[in-house]
């Protein structure tokens, strides 16, 4: 719609309401669960299938795979990649879905058989396909997906939010700090007392990576967090950097 308006073409476009649709999830881990909450909140009938049995979930109806495939207007894929899920969506499963189905894949590219998707798009069996993951990244310039108006593409960025990066960064540093190499970390940090300390800072390495500065900054951010009586986060790293810039 945005592109239509920008091209000076002011015409009404008929759309669909989510509340009239059946939203199916293939895979029901933590991301699938959060997706289901959004679909349910928007009024969709939400159904799901998982490779292992799941407990009942408010607003979600767990069904056999064949029913989820055949009854869904929109199918969102949330499968881990393993020997059983490579090319999970093949020709056989595609033609168990409704004609005009919409696919969303933010899990792993290899869950889709790419030839199956292209065939479904060309025949009109797939109405639209939204993908954040691809067999080859970035997509080659001549890839057929790039020339299809029935495909929405994003650059493997579904996970990239400021909050997700924050959690990933600090959980990683926290895990690093509490590993069994605590004694080595302490030794590496023993030469550090302040920015102006003349003692050389020993280098702590794991698998060739220099973690000494990372741990030092994390420790400083921890101090700021304790003073503010809040959990350590990226905000405290920024506060530390600002303080050091003075």
mmCIF file of C-alpha atoms in Angstrom:
data_model
loop_
_atom_site.group_PDB
_atom_site.id
_atom_site.type_symbol
_atom_site.label_atom_id
_atom_site.label_comp_id
_atom_site.label_asym_id
_atom_site.label_seq_id
_atom_site.Cartn_x
_atom_site.Cartn_y
_atom_site.Cartn_z
ATOM 1 C CA UNK A 1 0.000 0.000 0.000
ATOM 2 C CA UNK A 2 2.835 2.365 0.838
ATOM 3 C CA UNK A 3 4.379 1.854 -2.604
ATOM 4 C CA UNK A 4 1.015 2.416 -4.301
ATOM 5 C CA UNK A 5 0.486 5.744 -2.548
ATOM 6 C CA UNK A 6 4.058 6.827 -3.303
ATOM 7 C CA UNK A 7 3.429 6.099 -6.991
ATOM 8 C CA UNK A 8 0.530 8.593 -6.940
ATOM 9 C CA UNK A 9 -2.034 5.836 -7.310
ATOM 10 C CA UNK A 10 -4.754 6.498 -4.726
ATOM 11 C CA UNK A 11 -7.038 3.487 -4.908
ATOM 12 C CA UNK A 12 -8.685 1.357 -2.252
ATOM 13 C CA UNK A 13 -7.300 -2.110 -1.714
ATOM 14 C CA UNK A 14 -9.390 -4.915 -0.296
ATOM 15 C CA UNK A 15 -7.623 -6.745 2.531
ATOM 16 C CA UNK A 16 -8.469 -9.561 4.922
ATOM 17 C CA UNK A 17 -9.257 -9.633 8.630
ATOM 18 C CA UNK A 18 -7.124 -11.835 10.845
ATOM 19 C CA UNK A 19 -10.144 -12.743 12.936
ATOM 20 C CA UNK A 20 -11.669 -14.678 10.051
ATOM 21 C CA UNK A 21 -8.589 -16.861 9.557
ATOM 22 C CA UNK A 22 -7.139 -20.065 10.948
ATOM 23 C CA UNK A 23 -3.525 -19.541 11.956
ATOM 24 C CA UNK A 24 -1.444 -22.719 12.112
ATOM 25 C CA UNK A 25 1.892 -23.238 13.802
ATOM 26 C CA UNK A 26 4.296 -25.993 12.813
ATOM 27 C CA UNK A 27 6.516 -26.316 15.871
ATOM 28 C CA UNK A 28 5.559 -24.992 19.278
ATOM 29 C CA UNK A 29 8.679 -23.995 21.180
ATOM 30 C CA UNK A 30 9.127 -20.687 22.967
ATOM 31 C CA UNK A 31 8.951 -18.614 19.747
ATOM 32 C CA UNK A 32 5.946 -20.558 18.467
ATOM 33 C CA UNK A 33 4.208 -19.981 21.794
ATOM 34 C CA UNK A 34 4.753 -16.208 21.638
ATOM 35 C CA UNK A 35 3.570 -16.147 18.020
ATOM 36 C CA UNK A 36 0.429 -18.021 19.025
ATOM 37 C CA UNK A 37 -0.337 -15.375 21.662
ATOM 38 C CA UNK A 38 -0.245 -12.647 19.002
ATOM 39 C CA UNK A 39 -2.408 -14.617 16.563
ATOM 40 C CA UNK A 40 -4.963 -15.353 19.276
ATOM 41 C CA UNK A 41 -4.984 -11.722 20.430
ATOM 42 C CA UNK A 42 -5.828 -10.661 16.875
ATOM 43 C CA UNK A 43 -8.813 -12.983 16.865
ATOM 44 C CA UNK A 44 -7.565 -15.866 14.725
ATOM 45 C CA UNK A 45 -8.445 -19.452 15.394
ATOM 46 C CA UNK A 46 -5.018 -20.736 16.432
ATOM 47 C CA UNK A 47 -4.019 -24.366 15.876
ATOM 48 C CA UNK A 48 -0.647 -26.062 16.272
ATOM 49 C CA UNK A 49 1.337 -29.233 15.787
ATOM 50 C CA UNK A 50 4.586 -30.116 17.544
ATOM 51 C CA UNK A 51 6.914 -33.048 17.016
ATOM 52 C CA UNK A 52 6.645 -33.942 20.708
ATOM 53 C CA UNK A 53 3.465 -33.766 22.759
ATOM 54 C CA UNK A 54 2.737 -30.397 24.347
ATOM 55 C CA UNK A 55 0.546 -29.525 27.303
ATOM 56 C CA UNK A 56 -2.661 -27.612 26.669
ATOM 57 C CA UNK A 57 -2.203 -23.920 25.958
ATOM 58 C CA UNK A 58 -4.851 -21.226 26.367
ATOM 59 C CA UNK A 59 -6.275 -20.235 23.004
ATOM 60 C CA UNK A 60 -4.371 -22.931 21.080
ATOM 61 C CA UNK A 61 -5.802 -26.177 19.732
ATOM 62 C CA UNK A 62 -3.237 -28.945 19.200
ATOM 63 C CA UNK A 63 -4.077 -31.124 16.207
ATOM 64 C CA UNK A 64 -2.460 -33.840 14.083
ATOM 65 C CA UNK A 65 -0.116 -32.520 11.396
ATOM 66 C CA UNK A 66 -2.474 -33.376 8.539
ATOM 67 C CA UNK A 67 -5.252 -31.266 10.060
ATOM 68 C CA UNK A 68 -2.985 -28.283 10.755
ATOM 69 C CA UNK A 69 -1.808 -28.410 7.143
ATOM 70 C CA UNK A 70 -5.283 -28.765 5.657
ATOM 71 C CA UNK A 71 -7.166 -26.299 7.888
ATOM 72 C CA UNK A 72 -4.734 -23.371 8.109
ATOM 73 C CA UNK A 73 -5.106 -20.206 6.065
ATOM 74 C CA UNK A 74 -1.697 -19.064 7.348
ATOM 75 C CA UNK A 75 1.095 -21.448 8.342
ATOM 76 C CA UNK A 76 3.997 -20.221 10.469
ATOM 77 C CA UNK A 77 7.018 -22.517 10.797
ATOM 78 C CA UNK A 78 8.997 -22.768 14.047
ATOM 79 C CA UNK A 79 10.999 -25.986 13.701
ATOM 80 C CA UNK A 80 14.514 -26.695 14.884
ATOM 81 C CA UNK A 81 16.739 -27.997 12.097
ATOM 82 C CA UNK A 82 17.730 -31.650 12.299
ATOM 83 C CA UNK A 83 17.680 -34.795 10.182
ATOM 84 C CA UNK A 84 13.904 -35.100 10.580
ATOM 85 C CA UNK A 85 13.077 -31.501 9.599
ATOM 86 C CA UNK A 86 15.324 -30.895 6.577
ATOM 87 C CA UNK A 87 12.979 -30.318 3.592
ATOM 88 C CA UNK A 88 10.072 -30.814 5.986
ATOM 89 C CA UNK A 89 7.806 -28.860 3.650
ATOM 90 C CA UNK A 90 8.004 -30.934 0.482
ATOM 91 C CA UNK A 91 5.609 -31.455 -2.433
ATOM 92 C CA UNK A 92 3.569 -34.044 -0.534
ATOM 93 C CA UNK A 93 2.898 -31.744 2.425
ATOM 94 C CA UNK A 94 2.381 -28.680 0.230
ATOM 95 C CA UNK A 95 -0.568 -30.236 -1.542
ATOM 96 C CA UNK A 96 -2.171 -31.155 1.771
ATOM 97 C CA UNK A 97 -2.529 -27.422 2.444
ATOM 98 C CA UNK A 98 -5.336 -25.166 1.286
ATOM 99 C CA UNK A 99 -5.056 -23.572 -2.135
ATOM 100 C CA UNK A 100 -4.178 -19.953 -1.427
ATOM 101 C CA UNK A 101 -2.273 -20.686 1.768
ATOM 102 C CA UNK A 102 0.158 -18.129 3.184
ATOM 103 C CA UNK A 103 3.502 -19.357 4.539
ATOM 104 C CA UNK A 104 5.769 -17.665 7.083
ATOM 105 C CA UNK A 105 9.239 -19.025 7.812
ATOM 106 C CA UNK A 106 11.422 -17.396 10.456
ATOM 107 C CA UNK A 107 13.008 -20.635 11.663
ATOM 108 C CA UNK A 108 15.499 -22.288 9.303
ATOM 109 C CA UNK A 109 15.632 -22.066 5.520
ATOM 110 C CA UNK A 110 16.291 -25.783 5.110
ATOM 111 C CA UNK A 111 12.898 -26.599 6.640
ATOM 112 C CA UNK A 112 11.485 -25.556 3.244
ATOM 113 C CA UNK A 113 12.295 -27.409 0.064
ATOM 114 C CA UNK A 114 13.010 -24.354 -2.072
ATOM 115 C CA UNK A 115 11.849 -26.025 -5.295
ATOM 116 C CA UNK A 116 8.537 -26.839 -3.611
ATOM 117 C CA UNK A 117 8.033 -23.193 -2.617
ATOM 118 C CA UNK A 118 8.829 -21.946 -6.113
ATOM 119 C CA UNK A 119 6.465 -24.493 -7.636
ATOM 120 C CA UNK A 120 3.685 -23.544 -5.213
ATOM 121 C CA UNK A 121 4.114 -19.851 -5.998
ATOM 122 C CA UNK A 122 4.146 -20.399 -9.762
ATOM 123 C CA UNK A 123 0.939 -22.471 -9.707
ATOM 124 C CA UNK A 124 -0.835 -20.121 -7.310
ATOM 125 C CA UNK A 125 -1.259 -22.807 -4.642
ATOM 126 C CA UNK A 126 0.774 -20.569 -2.324
ATOM 127 C CA UNK A 127 -0.841 -17.137 -2.206
ATOM 128 C CA UNK A 128 2.095 -15.492 -0.471
ATOM 129 C CA UNK A 129 5.275 -16.497 1.305
ATOM 130 C CA UNK A 130 7.108 -14.412 3.914
ATOM 131 C CA UNK A 131 10.683 -15.504 4.630
ATOM 132 C CA UNK A 132 13.449 -14.281 6.882
ATOM 133 C CA UNK A 133 15.825 -17.189 6.195
ATOM 134 C CA UNK A 134 17.292 -18.503 2.945
ATOM 135 C CA UNK A 135 19.380 -21.410 1.683
ATOM 136 C CA UNK A 136 21.986 -18.941 0.472
ATOM 137 C CA UNK A 137 22.507 -15.646 2.292
ATOM 138 C CA UNK A 138 22.548 -13.036 1.005
ATOM 139 C CA UNK A 139 20.273 -14.054 -1.838
ATOM 140 C CA UNK A 140 21.961 -14.186 -5.257
ATOM 141 C CA UNK A 141 21.022 -11.234 -7.451
ATOM 142 C CA UNK A 142 19.218 -13.436 -9.960
ATOM 143 C CA UNK A 143 17.238 -15.488 -7.417
ATOM 144 C CA UNK A 144 13.610 -16.087 -8.374
ATOM 145 C CA UNK A 145 12.347 -14.902 -4.981
ATOM 146 C CA UNK A 146 13.610 -11.402 -5.763
ATOM 147 C CA UNK A 147 11.430 -11.194 -8.855
ATOM 148 C CA UNK A 148 8.203 -12.429 -7.286
ATOM 149 C CA UNK A 149 5.588 -10.014 -5.997
ATOM 150 C CA UNK A 150 4.124 -12.876 -3.984
ATOM 151 C CA UNK A 151 7.117 -13.079 -1.650
ATOM 152 C CA UNK A 152 8.037 -10.836 1.276
ATOM 153 C CA UNK A 153 11.727 -10.967 2.141
ATOM 154 C CA UNK A 154 13.650 -9.811 5.209
ATOM 155 C CA UNK A 155 17.442 -10.208 5.723
ATOM 156 C CA UNK A 156 17.527 -12.830 8.514
ATOM 157 C CA UNK A 157 16.606 -10.113 10.982
ATOM 158 C CA UNK A 158 13.500 -11.418 12.764
ATOM 159 C CA UNK A 159 15.488 -11.789 15.978
ATOM 160 C CA UNK A 160 17.301 -8.432 15.821
ATOM 161 C CA UNK A 161 15.754 -6.108 18.364
ATOM 162 C CA UNK A 162 17.587 -3.856 20.784
ATOM 163 C CA UNK A 163 16.179 -5.901 23.658
ATOM 164 C CA UNK A 164 17.189 -9.256 22.166
ATOM 165 C CA UNK A 165 20.743 -8.047 21.544
ATOM 166 C CA UNK A 166 20.838 -6.760 25.125
ATOM 167 C CA UNK A 167 19.763 -10.136 26.535
ATOM 168 C CA UNK A 168 22.119 -12.080 24.278
ATOM 169 C CA UNK A 169 25.129 -9.909 25.097
ATOM 170 C CA UNK A 170 24.692 -9.967 28.844
ATOM 171 C CA UNK A 171 23.684 -13.597 29.171
ATOM 172 C CA UNK A 172 26.793 -14.532 27.178
ATOM 173 C CA UNK A 173 29.092 -12.403 29.285
ATOM 174 C CA UNK A 174 27.484 -13.645 32.477
ATOM 175 C CA UNK A 175 27.991 -17.254 31.437
ATOM 176 C CA UNK A 176 31.574 -16.478 30.508
ATOM 177 C CA UNK A 177 32.181 -14.951 33.901
ATOM 178 C CA UNK A 178 30.863 -17.910 35.888
ATOM 179 C CA UNK A 179 32.629 -20.677 33.989
ATOM 180 C CA UNK A 180 35.092 -22.980 35.702
ATOM 181 C CA UNK A 181 37.905 -20.703 34.539
ATOM 182 C CA UNK A 182 37.112 -18.299 37.387
ATOM 183 C CA UNK A 183 40.604 -18.611 38.755
ATOM 184 C CA UNK A 184 42.093 -17.696 35.384
ATOM 185 C CA UNK A 185 39.750 -14.726 35.126
ATOM 186 C CA UNK A 186 40.748 -13.536 38.580
ATOM 187 C CA UNK A 187 44.376 -13.785 37.629
ATOM 188 C CA UNK A 188 43.750 -11.914 34.396
ATOM 189 C CA UNK A 189 41.996 -9.134 36.268
ATOM 190 C CA UNK A 190 44.448 -8.963 39.147
ATOM 191 C CA UNK A 191 46.500 -6.266 37.447
ATOM 192 C CA UNK A 192 43.511 -3.961 37.001
ATOM 193 C CA UNK A 193 42.370 -1.477 39.633
ATOM 194 C CA UNK A 194 41.347 1.588 37.619
ATOM 195 C CA UNK A 195 41.721 3.214 34.243
ATOM 196 C CA UNK A 196 44.787 5.070 35.417
ATOM 197 C CA UNK A 197 46.451 2.013 36.929
ATOM 198 C CA UNK A 198 49.984 1.705 35.594
ATOM 199 C CA UNK A 199 50.080 -2.066 36.046
ATOM 200 C CA UNK A 200 49.769 -3.943 32.751
ATOM 201 C CA UNK A 201 46.507 -5.846 32.334
ATOM 202 C CA UNK A 202 47.161 -9.518 31.777
ATOM 203 C CA UNK A 203 45.409 -11.080 28.789
ATOM 204 C CA UNK A 204 42.833 -13.821 29.384
ATOM 205 C CA UNK A 205 42.237 -15.945 26.302
ATOM 206 C CA UNK A 206 39.782 -18.740 25.519
ATOM 207 C CA UNK A 207 39.950 -20.502 22.160
ATOM 208 C CA UNK A 208 42.058 -17.664 20.806
ATOM 209 C CA UNK A 209 39.646 -14.892 21.845
ATOM 210 C CA UNK A 210 40.720 -12.070 24.144
ATOM 211 C CA UNK A 211 38.012 -11.776 26.804
ATOM 212 C CA UNK A 212 39.841 -9.698 29.369
ATOM 213 C CA UNK A 213 38.454 -6.344 28.294
ATOM 214 C CA UNK A 214 34.958 -7.791 27.864
ATOM 215 C CA UNK A 215 34.945 -9.163 31.400
ATOM 216 C CA UNK A 216 36.362 -5.933 32.819
ATOM 217 C CA UNK A 217 33.636 -3.851 31.170
ATOM 218 C CA UNK A 218 30.976 -6.303 32.307
ATOM 219 C CA UNK A 219 32.281 -6.075 35.870
ATOM 220 C CA UNK A 220 32.152 -2.287 35.731
ATOM 221 C CA UNK A 221 28.590 -2.433 34.393
ATOM 222 C CA UNK A 222 27.696 -4.765 37.265
ATOM 223 C CA UNK A 223 28.918 -2.189 39.754
ATOM 224 C CA UNK A 224 26.775 0.526 38.166
ATOM 225 C CA UNK A 225 23.767 -1.814 38.205
ATOM 226 C CA UNK A 226 24.270 -2.622 41.894
ATOM 227 C CA UNK A 227 24.482 1.072 42.730
ATOM 228 C CA UNK A 228 21.207 1.630 40.873
ATOM 229 C CA UNK A 229 19.600 -1.497 42.415
ATOM 230 C CA UNK A 230 18.690 -2.841 38.956
ATOM 231 C CA UNK A 231 19.674 -5.947 36.905
ATOM 232 C CA UNK A 232 22.778 -5.474 34.781
ATOM 233 C CA UNK A 233 21.989 -4.536 31.191
ATOM 234 C CA UNK A 234 23.309 -2.812 28.091
ATOM 235 C CA UNK A 235 22.203 0.495 29.648
ATOM 236 C CA UNK A 236 24.879 0.089 32.298
ATOM 237 C CA UNK A 237 27.505 -0.608 29.640
ATOM 238 C CA UNK A 238 26.597 2.698 28.011
ATOM 239 C CA UNK A 239 26.824 4.405 31.400
ATOM 240 C CA UNK A 240 30.265 2.904 31.887
ATOM 241 C CA UNK A 241 31.425 4.060 28.440
ATOM 242 C CA UNK A 242 30.130 7.571 29.100
ATOM 243 C CA UNK A 243 31.944 7.702 32.414
ATOM 244 C CA UNK A 244 35.192 6.550 30.822
ATOM 245 C CA UNK A 245 34.893 9.172 28.086
ATOM 246 C CA UNK A 246 34.958 11.992 30.621
#
